[in-house]
Coordinates of C-alpha atoms in Angstrom, one line a residue:
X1 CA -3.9 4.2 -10.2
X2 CA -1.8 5.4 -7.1
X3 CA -4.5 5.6 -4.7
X4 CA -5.8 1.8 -5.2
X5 CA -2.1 0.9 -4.2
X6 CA -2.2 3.3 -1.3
X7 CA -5.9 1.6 -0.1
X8 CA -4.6 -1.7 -0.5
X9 CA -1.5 -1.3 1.3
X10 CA -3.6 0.5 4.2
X11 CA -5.4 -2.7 4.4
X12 CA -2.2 -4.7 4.3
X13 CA -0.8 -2.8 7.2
X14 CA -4.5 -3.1 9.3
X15 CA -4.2 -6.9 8.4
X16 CA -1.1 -7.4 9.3
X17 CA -1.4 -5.8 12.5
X18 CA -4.4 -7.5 13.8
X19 CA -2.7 -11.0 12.5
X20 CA -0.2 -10.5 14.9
X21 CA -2.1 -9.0 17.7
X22 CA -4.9 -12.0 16.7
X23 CA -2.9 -14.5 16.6
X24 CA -1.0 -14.0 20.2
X25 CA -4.3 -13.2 22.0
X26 CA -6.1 -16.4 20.3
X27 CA -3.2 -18.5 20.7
X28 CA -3.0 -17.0 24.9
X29 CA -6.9 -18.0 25.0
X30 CA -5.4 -21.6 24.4
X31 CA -2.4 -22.0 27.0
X32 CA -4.8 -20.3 29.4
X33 CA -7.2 -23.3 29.0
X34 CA -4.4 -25.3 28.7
X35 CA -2.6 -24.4 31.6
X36 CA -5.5 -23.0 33.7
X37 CA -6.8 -26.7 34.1
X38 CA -3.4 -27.7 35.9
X39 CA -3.2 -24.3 38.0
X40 CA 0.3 -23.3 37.0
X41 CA 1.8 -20.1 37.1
X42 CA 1.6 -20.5 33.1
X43 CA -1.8 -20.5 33.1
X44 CA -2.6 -17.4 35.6
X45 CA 0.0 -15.5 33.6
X46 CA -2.0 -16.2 30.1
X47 CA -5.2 -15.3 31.8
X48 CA -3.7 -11.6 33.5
X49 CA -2.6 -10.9 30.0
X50 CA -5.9 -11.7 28.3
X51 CA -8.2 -10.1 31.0
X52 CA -7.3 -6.5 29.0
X53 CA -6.5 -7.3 25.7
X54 CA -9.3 -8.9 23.9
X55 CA -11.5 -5.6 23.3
X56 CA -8.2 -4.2 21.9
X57 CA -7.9 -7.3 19.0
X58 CA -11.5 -6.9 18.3
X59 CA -11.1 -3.4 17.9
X60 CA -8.3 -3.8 15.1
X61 CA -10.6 -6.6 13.7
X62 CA -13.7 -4.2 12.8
X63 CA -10.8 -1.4 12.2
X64 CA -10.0 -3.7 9.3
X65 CA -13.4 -4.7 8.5
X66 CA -14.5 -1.0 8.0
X67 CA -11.5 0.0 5.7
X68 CA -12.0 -3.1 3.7
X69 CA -15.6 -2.6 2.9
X70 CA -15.2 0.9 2.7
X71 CA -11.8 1.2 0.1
X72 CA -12.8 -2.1 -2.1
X73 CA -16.7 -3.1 -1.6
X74 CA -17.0 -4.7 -4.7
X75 CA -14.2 -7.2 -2.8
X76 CA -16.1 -7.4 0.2
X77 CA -19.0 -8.3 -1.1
X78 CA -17.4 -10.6 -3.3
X79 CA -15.6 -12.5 -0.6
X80 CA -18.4 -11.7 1.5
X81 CA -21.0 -13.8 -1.0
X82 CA -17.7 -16.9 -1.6
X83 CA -17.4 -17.6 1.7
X84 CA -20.5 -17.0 3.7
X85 CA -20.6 -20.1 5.8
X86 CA -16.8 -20.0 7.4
X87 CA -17.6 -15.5 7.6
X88 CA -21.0 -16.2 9.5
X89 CA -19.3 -19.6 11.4
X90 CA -15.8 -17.0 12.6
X91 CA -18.6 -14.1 13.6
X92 CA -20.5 -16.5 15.8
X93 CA -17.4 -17.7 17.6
X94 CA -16.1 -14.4 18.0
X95 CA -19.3 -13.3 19.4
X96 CA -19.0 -16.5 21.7
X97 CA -15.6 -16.0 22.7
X98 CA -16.1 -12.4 23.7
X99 CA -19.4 -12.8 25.8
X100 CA -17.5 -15.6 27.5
X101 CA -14.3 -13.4 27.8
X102 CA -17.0 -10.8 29.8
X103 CA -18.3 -13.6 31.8
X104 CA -15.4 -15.6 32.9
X105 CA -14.1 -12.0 34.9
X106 CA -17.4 -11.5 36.9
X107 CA -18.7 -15.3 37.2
X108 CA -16.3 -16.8 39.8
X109 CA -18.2 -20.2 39.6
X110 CA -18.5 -20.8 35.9
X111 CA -14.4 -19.4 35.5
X112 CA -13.5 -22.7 34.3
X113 CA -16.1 -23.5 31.7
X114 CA -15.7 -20.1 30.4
X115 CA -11.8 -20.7 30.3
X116 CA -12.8 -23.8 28.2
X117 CA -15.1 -22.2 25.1
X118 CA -12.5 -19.2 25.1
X119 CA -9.9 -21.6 24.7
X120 CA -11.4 -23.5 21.8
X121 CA -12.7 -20.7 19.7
X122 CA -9.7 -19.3 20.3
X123 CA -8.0 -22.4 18.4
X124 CA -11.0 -22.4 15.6
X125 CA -10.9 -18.6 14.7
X126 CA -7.3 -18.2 13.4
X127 CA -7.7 -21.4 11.3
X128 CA -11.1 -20.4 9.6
X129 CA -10.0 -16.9 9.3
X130 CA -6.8 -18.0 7.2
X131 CA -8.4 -20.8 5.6
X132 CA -9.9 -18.0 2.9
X133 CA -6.4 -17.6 1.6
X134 CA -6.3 -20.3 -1.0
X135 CA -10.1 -19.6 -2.4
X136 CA -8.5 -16.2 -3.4
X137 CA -5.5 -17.7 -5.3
X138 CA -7.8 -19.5 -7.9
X139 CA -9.6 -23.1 -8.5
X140 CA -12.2 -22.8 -5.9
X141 CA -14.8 -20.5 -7.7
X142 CA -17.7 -21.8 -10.6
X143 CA -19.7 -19.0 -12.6
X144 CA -22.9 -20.0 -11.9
X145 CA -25.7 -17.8 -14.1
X146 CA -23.5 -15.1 -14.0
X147 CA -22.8 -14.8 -10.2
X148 CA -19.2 -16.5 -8.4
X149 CA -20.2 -19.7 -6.3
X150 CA -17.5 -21.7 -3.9
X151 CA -17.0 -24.9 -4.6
X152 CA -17.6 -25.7 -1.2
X153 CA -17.0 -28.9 -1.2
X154 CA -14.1 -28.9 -2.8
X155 CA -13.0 -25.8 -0.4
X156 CA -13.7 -28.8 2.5
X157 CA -12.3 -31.1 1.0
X158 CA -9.1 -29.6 0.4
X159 CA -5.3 -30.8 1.7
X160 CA -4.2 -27.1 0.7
X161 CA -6.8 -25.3 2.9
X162 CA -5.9 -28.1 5.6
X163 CA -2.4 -27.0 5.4
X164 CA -3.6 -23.5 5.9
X165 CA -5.5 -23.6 8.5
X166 CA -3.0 -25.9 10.4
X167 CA -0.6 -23.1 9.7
X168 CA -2.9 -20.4 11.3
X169 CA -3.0 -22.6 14.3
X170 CA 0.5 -22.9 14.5
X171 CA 1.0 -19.3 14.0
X172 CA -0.8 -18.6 16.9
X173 CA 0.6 -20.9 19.4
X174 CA 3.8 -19.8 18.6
X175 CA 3.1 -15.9 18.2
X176 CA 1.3 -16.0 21.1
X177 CA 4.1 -18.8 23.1
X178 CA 7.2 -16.1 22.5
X179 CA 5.3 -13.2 23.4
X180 CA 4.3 -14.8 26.9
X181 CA 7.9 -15.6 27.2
X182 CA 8.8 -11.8 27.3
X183 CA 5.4 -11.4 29.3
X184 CA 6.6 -13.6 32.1
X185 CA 10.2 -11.9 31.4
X186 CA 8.9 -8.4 32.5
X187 CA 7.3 -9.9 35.3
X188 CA 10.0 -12.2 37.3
X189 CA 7.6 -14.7 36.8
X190 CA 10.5 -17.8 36.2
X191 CA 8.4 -20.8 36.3
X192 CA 6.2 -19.3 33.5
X193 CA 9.1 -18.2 31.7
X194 CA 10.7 -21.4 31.3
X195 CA 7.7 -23.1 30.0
X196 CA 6.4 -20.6 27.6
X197 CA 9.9 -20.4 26.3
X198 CA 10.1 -24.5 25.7
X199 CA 6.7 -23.9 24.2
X200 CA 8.4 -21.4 21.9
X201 CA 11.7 -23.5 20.8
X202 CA 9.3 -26.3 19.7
X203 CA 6.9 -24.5 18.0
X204 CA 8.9 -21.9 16.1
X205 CA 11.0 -24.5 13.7
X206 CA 7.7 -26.1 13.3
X207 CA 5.8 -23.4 12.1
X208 CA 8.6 -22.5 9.6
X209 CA 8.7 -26.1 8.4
X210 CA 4.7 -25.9 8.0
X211 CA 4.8 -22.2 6.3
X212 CA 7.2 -24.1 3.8
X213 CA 5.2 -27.3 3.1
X214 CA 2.1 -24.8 2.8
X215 CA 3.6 -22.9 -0.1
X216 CA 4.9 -25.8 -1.8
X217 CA 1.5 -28.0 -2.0
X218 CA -0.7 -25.3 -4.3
X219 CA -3.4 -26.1 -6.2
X220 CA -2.6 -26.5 -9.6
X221 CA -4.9 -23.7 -10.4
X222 CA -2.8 -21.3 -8.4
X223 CA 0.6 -22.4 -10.5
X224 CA 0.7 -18.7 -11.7
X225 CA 1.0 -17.5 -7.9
X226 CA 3.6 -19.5 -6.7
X227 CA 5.6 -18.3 -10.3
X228 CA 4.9 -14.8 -8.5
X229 CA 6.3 -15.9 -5.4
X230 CA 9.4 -16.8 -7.1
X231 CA 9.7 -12.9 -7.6
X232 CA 10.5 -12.8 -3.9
X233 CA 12.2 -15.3 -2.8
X234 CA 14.7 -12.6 -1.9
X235 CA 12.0 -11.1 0.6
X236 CA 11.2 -15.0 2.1
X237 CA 15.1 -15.8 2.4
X238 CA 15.3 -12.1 4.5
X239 CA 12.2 -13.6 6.8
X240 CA 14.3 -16.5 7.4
X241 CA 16.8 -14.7 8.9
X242 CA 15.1 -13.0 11.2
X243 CA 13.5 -16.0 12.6
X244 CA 16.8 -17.5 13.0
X245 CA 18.1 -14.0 15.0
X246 CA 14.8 -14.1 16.9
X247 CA 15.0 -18.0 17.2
X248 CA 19.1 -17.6 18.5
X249 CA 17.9 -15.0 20.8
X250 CA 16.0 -17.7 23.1
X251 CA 19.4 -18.9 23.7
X252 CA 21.4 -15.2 24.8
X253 CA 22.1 -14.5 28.4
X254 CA 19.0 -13.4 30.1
X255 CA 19.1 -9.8 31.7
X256 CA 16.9 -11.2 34.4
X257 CA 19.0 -13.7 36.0
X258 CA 16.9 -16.2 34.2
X259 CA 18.8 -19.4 32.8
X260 CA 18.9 -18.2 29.5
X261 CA 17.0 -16.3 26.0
X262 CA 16.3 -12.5 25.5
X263 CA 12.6 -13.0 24.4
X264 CA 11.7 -9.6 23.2
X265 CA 14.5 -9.4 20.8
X266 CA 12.9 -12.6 19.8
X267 CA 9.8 -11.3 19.8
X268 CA 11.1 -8.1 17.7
X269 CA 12.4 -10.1 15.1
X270 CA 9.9 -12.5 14.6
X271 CA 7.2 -9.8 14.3
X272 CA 9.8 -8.5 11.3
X273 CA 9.8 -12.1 9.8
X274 CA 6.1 -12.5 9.5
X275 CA 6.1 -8.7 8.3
X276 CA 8.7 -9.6 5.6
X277 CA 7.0 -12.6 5.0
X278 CA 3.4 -11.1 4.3
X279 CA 4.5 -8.2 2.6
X280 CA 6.0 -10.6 -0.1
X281 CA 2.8 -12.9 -0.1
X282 CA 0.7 -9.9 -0.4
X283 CA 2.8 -8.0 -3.2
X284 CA 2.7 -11.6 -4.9
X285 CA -0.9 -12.1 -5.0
X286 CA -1.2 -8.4 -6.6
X287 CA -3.2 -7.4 -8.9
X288 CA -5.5 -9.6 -8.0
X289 CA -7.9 -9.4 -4.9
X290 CA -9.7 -12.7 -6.2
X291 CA -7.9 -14.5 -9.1
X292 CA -9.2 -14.3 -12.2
X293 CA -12.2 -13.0 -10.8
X294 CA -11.3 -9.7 -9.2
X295 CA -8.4 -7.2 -9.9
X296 CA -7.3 -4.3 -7.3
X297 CA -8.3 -2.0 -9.7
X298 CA -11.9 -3.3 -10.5
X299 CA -13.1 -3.6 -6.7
X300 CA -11.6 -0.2 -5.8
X301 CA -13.7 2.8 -4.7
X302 CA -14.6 5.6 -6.1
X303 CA -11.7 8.4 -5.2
X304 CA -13.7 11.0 -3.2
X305 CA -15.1 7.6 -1.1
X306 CA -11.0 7.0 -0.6
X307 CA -10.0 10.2 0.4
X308 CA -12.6 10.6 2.7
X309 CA -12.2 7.3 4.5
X310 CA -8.3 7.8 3.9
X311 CA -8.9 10.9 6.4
X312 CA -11.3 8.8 8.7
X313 CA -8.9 6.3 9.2
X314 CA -6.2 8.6 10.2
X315 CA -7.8 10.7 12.4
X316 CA -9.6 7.5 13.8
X317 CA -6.1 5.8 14.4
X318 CA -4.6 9.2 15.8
X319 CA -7.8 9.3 18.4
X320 CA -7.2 5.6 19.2
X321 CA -3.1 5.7 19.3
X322 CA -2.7 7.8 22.7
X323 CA -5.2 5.0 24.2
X324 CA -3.3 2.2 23.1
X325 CA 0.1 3.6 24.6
X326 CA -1.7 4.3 27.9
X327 CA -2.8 0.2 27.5
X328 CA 0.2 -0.4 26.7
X329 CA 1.9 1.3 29.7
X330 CA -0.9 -0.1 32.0
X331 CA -1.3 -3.5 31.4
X332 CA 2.0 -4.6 29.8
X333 CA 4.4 -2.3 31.4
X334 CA 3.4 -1.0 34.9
X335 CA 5.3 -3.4 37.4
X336 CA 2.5 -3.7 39.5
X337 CA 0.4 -5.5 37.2
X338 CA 2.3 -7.7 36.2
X339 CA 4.1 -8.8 39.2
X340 CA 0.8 -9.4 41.0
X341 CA 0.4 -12.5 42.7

């Protein structure tokens, strides 16, 4: 049916968007702490650039929430019922996180503990969140009475979710490393610069290398996804390359006067690797939502439910779009923001 492809690629276009825009403000929450202890221009750079943009991620997050549970309940409650503990353990620390994200702008004193818990959840969330990936590719699940169980400790227990959730974490250090490279660009700000883009020339071949080792330690129960992988390799190969453009372009003569790099063309093109990247991991995993347990198909809506939340999610996003481009403008683009000392 056409309109289960078009619901699941509207959630694959949601997700992808808030694993970007999660992953570099979660992966910012961790240089700030890191940096913000040794009061470096690093570290007051992260902090300006997180002050704003936290309610934004969280918006996307229950953006993708809502058309999830609304275009495929049956998956949502499914995953929903699997993985309870890490769902209810990510929703705490996001609740954490954000009431400390409030506090830490209006409680002078406390700024540094705050700085602290932000910092950690914001290492803990993008692991757990992508450490449900291998419970959907098969081998984690019993039938118990009729009803799907994890095999949590076998979930724990894991080197393949390990290897996720180390890749999550690497993801967003690096994400969020190059895209405070071209923060600091836009803002003159050369002692930043430099570091975030050293932080970014370590971390992006590692990441790569991890991404790799990730997809080549599967379960054995998941052999029939990594055959669909092979499918396209063509699509992984084109990733590649745009890492390596994006990954050259730390190295190109800086417009700024800087040493060297031109970090948003890096940041450009790695945003179109991981697109290329998830688009083939996603297409791969189809048709299944939860293998062998749940198809597309099978958790899908009915089709008045998806047209009307097809039209709620587009009027929603065109209500939302004008504020983003004024955030945009505001916080990432107006001069005297970012240039303030």
């Amino acid at each position: 049916m056409i309109e289960a492809g078009i619901a699941i690629l509207v959630v694959w276009i949601i997700l992808y968007i808030y694993s970007i825009a999660g992953s570099i403000d979660f992966g910012s929450s961790f240089w700030s702490m890191y940096y913000g202890k040794r009061n470096t221009k690093a570290g007051e750079l992260a902090n300006r650039f997180l002050s704003p943009t936290w309610e934004v991620t969280n918006t996307i997050l229950v953006l993708l929430v809502v058309a999830f549970m609304g275009l495929f309940p049956k998956g949502i409650y499914m995953l929903g019922t699997l993985l309870l503990v890490p769902v209810s353990l990510i929703l705490l620390l996001i609740i954490i996180r954000s009431a400390f994200m409030v506090f830490s702008y209006s409680v002078s004193g406390y700024r540094n503990v705050l700085r602290v818990v932000s910092g950690i959840t914001g290492v803990l969330v993008p692991a757990l969140l992508i450490s449900a990936l291998p419970v959907t590719q098969g081998g984690f699940i019993d039938i118990v009475d009729g009803t799907e169980v994890l095999l949590f400790n076998k979930w724990l227990t894991s080197p393949v979710v390990y290897m996720y959730m180390l890749f999550g974490l690497s993801s967003a250090l690096f994400l969020s490393s190059i895209f405070l490279t071209d923060y600091a660009n836009e803002s003159r700000d050369e002692k930043a610069y430099l570091t975030y883009r050293r932080n970014s020339v370590v971390l992006g071949p590692a990441t790569l290398v991890i991404a790799m080792i990730t997809l080549s330690v599967l379960n054995p129960e998941a052999a029939w996804f990594f055959d669909q992988l092979q499918r396209y390799r063509g699509w992984f190969l084109l990733s590649i390359v745009a890492f390596l453009i994006g990954y050259s372009a730390l190295w190109w003569k800086n417009q700024h006067g800087f040493k060297k790099g031109r970090p948003r063309v890096s940041v450009v093109m790695v945003a179109l690797q991981y697109f290329l990247a998830t688009f083939a991991y996603g297409a791969a995993h189809l048709p299944y939502i939860v293998y062998p347990h749940l198809r597309v198909q099978d958790a899908f809506t009915n089709i008045n439910t998806f047209y009307s939340l097809l039209w709620t999610i587009t009027i929603g996003t065109a209500i939302l779009l004008p504020g983003f481009i004024a955030f945009w403008r505001l916080f990432l683009k107006d001069k005297r923001y970012l240039r303030q000392k």
